[in-house]
PDB file of C-alpha atoms and ligand atoms in Angstrom:
ATOM      1  CA  MET H 108       1.050  46.785 -34.598  1.00  0.00           C
ATOM      2  CA  SER H 109       1.958  50.203 -35.954  1.00  0.00           C
ATOM      3  CA  ALA H 110       1.128  51.401 -39.461  1.00  0.00           C
ATOM      4  CA  ILE H 111       2.909  49.865 -42.428  1.00  0.00           C
ATOM      5  CA  ILE H 112       3.404  52.327 -45.246  1.00  0.00           C
ATOM      6  CA  LEU H 113       3.957  51.276 -48.838  1.00  0.00           C
ATOM      7  CA  ILE H 114       5.770  53.824 -50.978  1.00  0.00           C
ATOM      8  CA  GLY H 115       6.953  53.696 -54.580  1.00  0.00           C
ATOM      9  CA  PHE H 116       6.428  55.134 -58.022  1.00  0.00           C
ATOM     10  CA  MET H 117       3.161  54.891 -59.969  1.00  0.00           C
ATOM     11  CA  GLY H 118       2.725  51.298 -61.136  1.00  0.00           C
ATOM     12  CA  ALA H 119       4.913  49.812 -58.391  1.00  0.00           C
ATOM     13  CA  GLY H 120       1.987  47.777 -57.015  1.00  0.00           C
ATOM     14  CA  LYS H 121       1.195  49.684 -53.817  1.00  0.00           C
ATOM     15  CA  THR H 122      -2.592  49.274 -54.128  1.00  0.00           C
ATOM     16  CA  THR H 123      -2.463  45.598 -55.129  1.00  0.00           C
ATOM     17  CA  ILE H 124      -0.010  44.674 -52.392  1.00  0.00           C
ATOM     18  CA  SER H 125      -1.850  46.636 -49.701  1.00  0.00           C
ATOM     19  CA  LYS H 126      -5.050  44.714 -50.492  1.00  0.00           C
ATOM     20  CA  GLU H 127      -3.265  41.369 -50.500  1.00  0.00           C
ATOM     21  CA  LEU H 128      -1.484  42.217 -47.252  1.00  0.00           C
ATOM     22  CA  GLY H 129      -4.805  43.277 -45.730  1.00  0.00           C
ATOM     23  CA  LYS H 130      -6.406  39.961 -46.715  1.00  0.00           C
ATOM     24  CA  THR H 131      -3.537  37.940 -45.284  1.00  0.00           C
ATOM     25  CA  THR H 132      -3.310  39.817 -41.986  1.00  0.00           C
ATOM     26  CA  ASN H 133      -6.872  41.101 -41.488  1.00  0.00           C
ATOM     27  CA  ALA H 134      -5.421  44.561 -40.905  1.00  0.00           C
ATOM     28  CA  GLN H 135      -7.282  47.639 -42.096  1.00  0.00           C
ATOM     29  CA  VAL H 136      -6.108  49.050 -45.435  1.00  0.00           C
ATOM     30  CA  VAL H 137      -6.069  52.748 -46.310  1.00  0.00           C
ATOM     31  CA  ASP H 138      -5.598  53.481 -49.994  1.00  0.00           C
ATOM     32  CA  MET H 139      -4.720  57.156 -49.907  1.00  0.00           C
ATOM     33  CA  ASP H 140      -5.683  57.916 -53.498  1.00  0.00           C
ATOM     34  CA  ASP H 141      -9.129  56.351 -52.992  1.00  0.00           C
ATOM     35  CA  VAL H 142      -9.733  58.350 -49.809  1.00  0.00           C
ATOM     36  CA  LEU H 143      -8.508  61.532 -51.504  1.00  0.00           C
ATOM     37  CA  VAL H 144     -10.837  61.040 -54.475  1.00  0.00           C
ATOM     38  CA  GLU H 145     -13.711  60.798 -51.996  1.00  0.00           C
ATOM     39  CA  ARG H 146     -12.560  63.904 -50.119  1.00  0.00           C
ATOM     40  CA  ILE H 147     -11.943  66.129 -53.111  1.00  0.00           C
ATOM     41  CA  GLY H 148     -15.099  64.850 -54.786  1.00  0.00           C
ATOM     42  CA  GLN H 149     -13.579  64.363 -58.228  1.00  0.00           C
ATOM     43  CA  PRO H 150     -10.975  62.286 -60.058  1.00  0.00           C
ATOM     44  CA  ILE H 151      -7.374  63.261 -59.192  1.00  0.00           C
ATOM     45  CA  ALA H 152      -6.633  64.272 -62.802  1.00  0.00           C
ATOM     46  CA  ASP H 153      -9.570  66.731 -62.781  1.00  0.00           C
ATOM     47  CA  PHE H 154      -8.489  68.131 -59.420  1.00  0.00           C
ATOM     48  CA  PHE H 155      -4.943  68.705 -60.706  1.00  0.00           C
ATOM     49  CA  GLU H 156      -6.342  70.596 -63.670  1.00  0.00           C
ATOM     50  CA  GLU H 157      -8.746  72.752 -61.657  1.00  0.00           C
ATOM     51  CA  HIS H 158      -6.772  73.378 -58.475  1.00  0.00           C
ATOM     52  CA  GLY H 159      -3.174  72.432 -59.300  1.00  0.00           C
ATOM     53  CA  GLU H 160      -0.801  69.842 -57.874  1.00  0.00           C
ATOM     54  CA  PRO H 161       0.168  71.852 -54.726  1.00  0.00           C
ATOM     55  CA  ALA H 162      -3.477  71.843 -53.555  1.00  0.00           C
ATOM     56  CA  PHE H 163      -3.568  68.060 -54.023  1.00  0.00           C
ATOM     57  CA  ARG H 164      -0.326  67.717 -52.051  1.00  0.00           C
ATOM     58  CA  ASN H 165      -1.868  69.629 -49.123  1.00  0.00           C
ATOM     59  CA  HIS H 166      -4.791  67.204 -48.967  1.00  0.00           C
ATOM     60  CA  GLU H 167      -2.340  64.319 -49.236  1.00  0.00           C
ATOM     61  CA  THR H 168      -0.269  65.588 -46.296  1.00  0.00           C
ATOM     62  CA  ASP H 169      -3.361  66.052 -44.100  1.00  0.00           C
ATOM     63  CA  LEU H 170      -4.484  62.520 -44.859  1.00  0.00           C
ATOM     64  CA  LEU H 171      -1.039  60.994 -44.305  1.00  0.00           C
ATOM     65  CA  LYS H 172      -0.810  62.555 -40.846  1.00  0.00           C
ATOM     66  CA  GLU H 173      -4.246  61.234 -40.008  1.00  0.00           C
ATOM     67  CA  ALA H 174      -3.780  57.732 -41.435  1.00  0.00           C
ATOM     68  CA  ILE H 175      -0.429  57.176 -39.767  1.00  0.00           C
ATOM     69  CA  THR H 176      -1.985  57.328 -36.302  1.00  0.00           C
ATOM     70  CA  LYS H 177      -4.023  54.189 -37.008  1.00  0.00           C
ATOM     71  CA  ASN H 178      -2.711  50.659 -37.090  1.00  0.00           C
ATOM     72  CA  SER H 179      -3.284  50.161 -40.770  1.00  0.00           C
ATOM     73  CA  ILE H 180      -1.586  49.262 -43.988  1.00  0.00           C
ATOM     74  CA  ILE H 181      -1.274  52.455 -46.007  1.00  0.00           C
ATOM     75  CA  ALA H 182      -0.954  52.499 -49.795  1.00  0.00           C
ATOM     76  CA  THR H 183       0.408  55.961 -50.573  1.00  0.00           C
ATOM     77  CA  GLY H 184       0.366  57.831 -53.878  1.00  0.00           C
ATOM     78  CA  GLY H 185       3.654  57.914 -55.772  1.00  0.00           C
ATOM     79  CA  GLY H 186       4.353  61.547 -54.947  1.00  0.00           C
ATOM     80  CA  VAL H 187       3.920  61.339 -51.175  1.00  0.00           C
ATOM     81  CA  ILE H 188       7.674  61.394 -50.627  1.00  0.00           C
ATOM     82  CA  LEU H 189       8.042  64.842 -52.214  1.00  0.00           C
ATOM     83  CA  GLN H 190       6.810  67.020 -49.353  1.00  0.00           C
ATOM     84  CA  LYS H 191       9.314  67.793 -46.598  1.00  0.00           C
ATOM     85  CA  GLU H 192       6.488  67.559 -44.078  1.00  0.00           C
ATOM     86  CA  ASN H 193       5.659  64.036 -45.241  1.00  0.00           C
ATOM     87  CA  GLN H 194       9.321  63.023 -45.146  1.00  0.00           C
ATOM     88  CA  LYS H 195       9.425  64.047 -41.482  1.00  0.00           C
ATOM     89  CA  VAL H 196       6.314  61.997 -40.765  1.00  0.00           C
ATOM     90  CA  LEU H 197       7.721  58.931 -42.524  1.00  0.00           C
ATOM     91  CA  VAL H 198      11.271  58.979 -41.243  1.00  0.00           C
ATOM     92  CA  ASP H 199      10.776  56.745 -38.186  1.00  0.00           C
ATOM     93  CA  LYS H 200       7.906  54.603 -39.515  1.00  0.00           C
ATOM     94  CA  LYS H 201       7.678  51.135 -41.045  1.00  0.00           C
ATOM     95  CA  VAL H 202       8.100  52.305 -44.612  1.00  0.00           C
ATOM     96  CA  ILE H 203       8.439  49.721 -47.368  1.00  0.00           C
ATOM     97  CA  TYR H 204       9.604  50.727 -50.819  1.00  0.00           C
ATOM     98  CA  LEU H 205       8.059  48.737 -53.644  1.00  0.00           C
ATOM     99  CA  LYS H 206      10.520  49.131 -56.446  1.00  0.00           C
ATOM    100  CA  ALA H 207      10.338  48.063 -60.093  1.00  0.00           C
ATOM    101  CA  ASN H 208      12.527  48.763 -63.060  1.00  0.00           C
ATOM    102  CA  ALA H 209      11.637  51.780 -65.165  1.00  0.00           C
ATOM    103  CA  ASP H 210      10.443  49.794 -68.196  1.00  0.00           C
ATOM    104  CA  VAL H 211       8.113  47.670 -66.065  1.00  0.00           C
ATOM    105  CA  LEU H 212       6.703  50.801 -64.399  1.00  0.00           C
ATOM    106  CA  VAL H 213       5.996  52.481 -67.737  1.00  0.00           C
ATOM    107  CA  GLU H 214       4.352  49.323 -69.089  1.00  0.00           C
ATOM    108  CA  ARG H 215       2.120  48.967 -66.020  1.00  0.00           C
ATOM    109  CA  ILE H 216       1.142  52.648 -66.136  1.00  0.00           C
ATOM    110  CA  ARG H 217       0.291  52.414 -69.838  1.00  0.00           C
ATOM    111  CA  ASN H 218      -1.714  49.195 -69.365  1.00  0.00           C
ATOM    112  CA  ASP H 219      -3.787  50.617 -66.514  1.00  0.00           C
ATOM    113  CA  LYS H 220      -6.803  52.038 -68.304  1.00  0.00           C
ATOM    114  CA  THR H 221      -8.872  52.646 -65.177  1.00  0.00           C
ATOM    115  CA  ASN H 222      -6.423  54.879 -63.334  1.00  0.00           C
ATOM    116  CA  ILE H 223      -5.777  58.160 -65.158  1.00  0.00           C
ATOM    117  CA  ARG H 224      -2.621  59.604 -63.617  1.00  0.00           C
ATOM    118  CA  PRO H 225      -2.099  63.326 -64.178  1.00  0.00           C
ATOM    119  CA  ASN H 226       1.668  63.031 -63.736  1.00  0.00           C
ATOM    120  CA  ALA H 227       1.898  60.387 -66.443  1.00  0.00           C
ATOM    121  CA  MET H 228      -0.930  60.982 -68.892  1.00  0.00           C
ATOM    122  CA  ASN H 229       0.706  63.720 -70.934  1.00  0.00           C
ATOM    123  CA  LYS H 230       4.228  62.357 -70.717  1.00  0.00           C
ATOM    124  CA  ASN H 231       6.081  60.119 -73.136  1.00  0.00           C
ATOM    125  CA  ASP H 232       7.916  57.038 -71.851  1.00  0.00           C
ATOM    126  CA  GLY H 233      11.208  58.917 -71.493  1.00  0.00           C
ATOM    127  CA  GLU H 234       9.583  61.692 -69.468  1.00  0.00           C
ATOM    128  CA  ILE H 235       7.898  59.199 -67.124  1.00  0.00           C
ATOM    129  CA  LYS H 236      11.236  57.470 -66.554  1.00  0.00           C
ATOM    130  CA  LYS H 237      12.893  60.817 -65.907  1.00  0.00           C
ATOM    131  CA  LEU H 238      10.294  61.574 -63.234  1.00  0.00           C
ATOM    132  CA  TYR H 239      10.931  58.170 -61.688  1.00  0.00           C
ATOM    133  CA  PHE H 240      14.708  58.668 -61.638  1.00  0.00           C
ATOM    134  CA  SER H 241      14.231  62.099 -60.059  1.00  0.00           C
ATOM    135  CA  ARG H 242      12.379  60.474 -57.137  1.00  0.00           C
ATOM    136  CA  GLU H 243      14.287  57.203 -56.805  1.00  0.00           C
ATOM    137  CA  LYS H 244      16.755  58.425 -54.161  1.00  0.00           C
ATOM    138  CA  LEU H 245      13.939  59.742 -51.970  1.00  0.00           C
ATOM    139  CA  TYR H 246      12.100  56.410 -52.004  1.00  0.00           C
ATOM    140  CA  GLU H 247      15.331  54.639 -51.089  1.00  0.00           C
ATOM    141  CA  LYS H 248      16.203  57.096 -48.353  1.00  0.00           C
ATOM    142  CA  LEU H 249      12.834  56.869 -46.620  1.00  0.00           C
ATOM    143  CA  ALA H 250      12.459  53.089 -46.817  1.00  0.00           C
ATOM    144  CA  LYS H 251      13.256  50.721 -43.984  1.00  0.00           C
ATOM    145  CA  PHE H 252      13.504  48.058 -46.643  1.00  0.00           C
ATOM    146  CA  THR H 253      12.976  47.652 -50.370  1.00  0.00           C
ATOM    147  CA  ILE H 254      11.363  44.928 -52.458  1.00  0.00           C
ATOM    148  CA  ASP H 255      11.809  44.682 -56.206  1.00  0.00           C
ATOM    149  CA  THR H 256       8.350  43.803 -57.520  1.00  0.00           C
ATOM    150  CA  SER H 257       9.349  43.587 -61.203  1.00  0.00           C
ATOM    151  CA  GLU H 258       9.197  39.805 -61.447  1.00  0.00           C
ATOM    152  CA  LYS H 259       7.380  38.715 -58.302  1.00  0.00           C
ATOM    153  CA  THR H 260       3.803  37.654 -57.648  1.00  0.00           C
ATOM    154  CA  PRO H 261       1.768  39.592 -55.063  1.00  0.00           C
ATOM    155  CA  GLN H 262       1.897  36.519 -52.792  1.00  0.00           C
ATOM    156  CA  GLU H 263       5.700  36.434 -52.938  1.00  0.00           C
ATOM    157  CA  ILE H 264       5.882  40.135 -52.155  1.00  0.00           C
ATOM    158  CA  VAL H 265       3.501  39.801 -49.202  1.00  0.00           C
ATOM    159  CA  ALA H 266       5.558  36.882 -47.862  1.00  0.00           C
ATOM    160  CA  GLU H 267       8.704  39.032 -48.061  1.00  0.00           C
ATOM    161  CA  ILE H 268       7.006  41.882 -46.229  1.00  0.00           C
ATOM    162  CA  LEU H 269       5.790  39.567 -43.472  1.00  0.00           C
ATOM    163  CA  ASN H 270       9.312  38.225 -43.067  1.00  0.00           C
ATOM    164  CA  GLN H 271      10.545  41.733 -42.363  1.00  0.00           C
ATOM    165  CA  VAL H 272       7.854  43.425 -40.296  1.00  0.00           C
ATOM    166  CA  THR H 273       5.363  42.466 -37.639  1.00  0.00           C
ATOM    167  CA  VAL H 274       1.826  43.281 -38.685  1.00  0.00           C
TER     168      VAL H 274
HETATM  169  C1  S3P P  17       1.011  60.624 -58.260  1.00  0.00           C
HETATM  170  C2  S3P P  17       0.694  59.304 -58.107  1.00  0.00           C
HETATM  171  C3  S3P P  17      -0.697  58.834 -57.988  1.00  0.00           C
HETATM  172  C4  S3P P  17      -1.604  59.928 -57.395  1.00  0.00           C
HETATM  173  C5  S3P P  17      -1.428  61.203 -58.150  1.00  0.00           C
HETATM  174  C6  S3P P  17       0.000  61.716 -58.167  1.00  0.00           C
HETATM  175  C7  S3P P  17       2.444  60.995 -58.463  1.00  0.00           C
HETATM  176  O1  S3P P  17      -0.749  57.669 -57.182  1.00  0.00           O
HETATM  177  O2  S3P P  17      -1.347  60.124 -56.042  1.00  0.00           O
HETATM  178  O3  S3P P  17      -1.885  60.984 -59.463  1.00  0.00           O
HETATM  179  O4  S3P P  17       2.760  62.186 -58.537  1.00  0.00           O
HETATM  180  O5  S3P P  17       3.279  60.062 -58.562  1.00  0.00           O
HETATM  181  P1  S3P P  17      -0.233  56.197 -57.662  1.00  0.00           P
HETATM  182  O6  S3P P  17       1.216  56.107 -57.323  1.00  0.00           O
HETATM  183  O7  S3P P  17      -1.059  55.273 -56.833  1.00  0.00           O
HETATM  184  O8  S3P P  17      -0.522  56.078 -59.110  1.00  0.00           O
END
């Protein structure tokens, strides 16, 4: 097996699906945001405030390059597709885009009280959607295939993934 990388906007279900996929296949799961929080030693929102987004993106790129060498399922953060360096890393990999419609994404982000997202917390719904639309093409371009998660259960999504890729 080679790494399977889940990309998509905040609230697309990358963490949930990576865990479910890990359970079903017994493959190792790397949740990039969790590893980054450990590495930077503080919540992502605090790190953004103290050190800025570019510093976070550097850590993210280092971790992506490391994680991709292992045969794992990787749940990325929503902004991983922004860096040119990351795009080069992802271009020939098993990249799956978890897509959802903009209203569903906003609702999931708003309902998630445990995950404070710096790129959403001070934005209104329209601004969050604008950010999503600004990234949409990049997710699509980098994906080997796309699954719309808006109205599917995690089990259905995992079944679709396993139909498409060998884990
Ligand atoms: C970000 C998404 C977050 C996290 C960071 C930045 C973004 O991950 O990496 O807050 O810019 O979209 P999730 O997509 O898991 O929320």
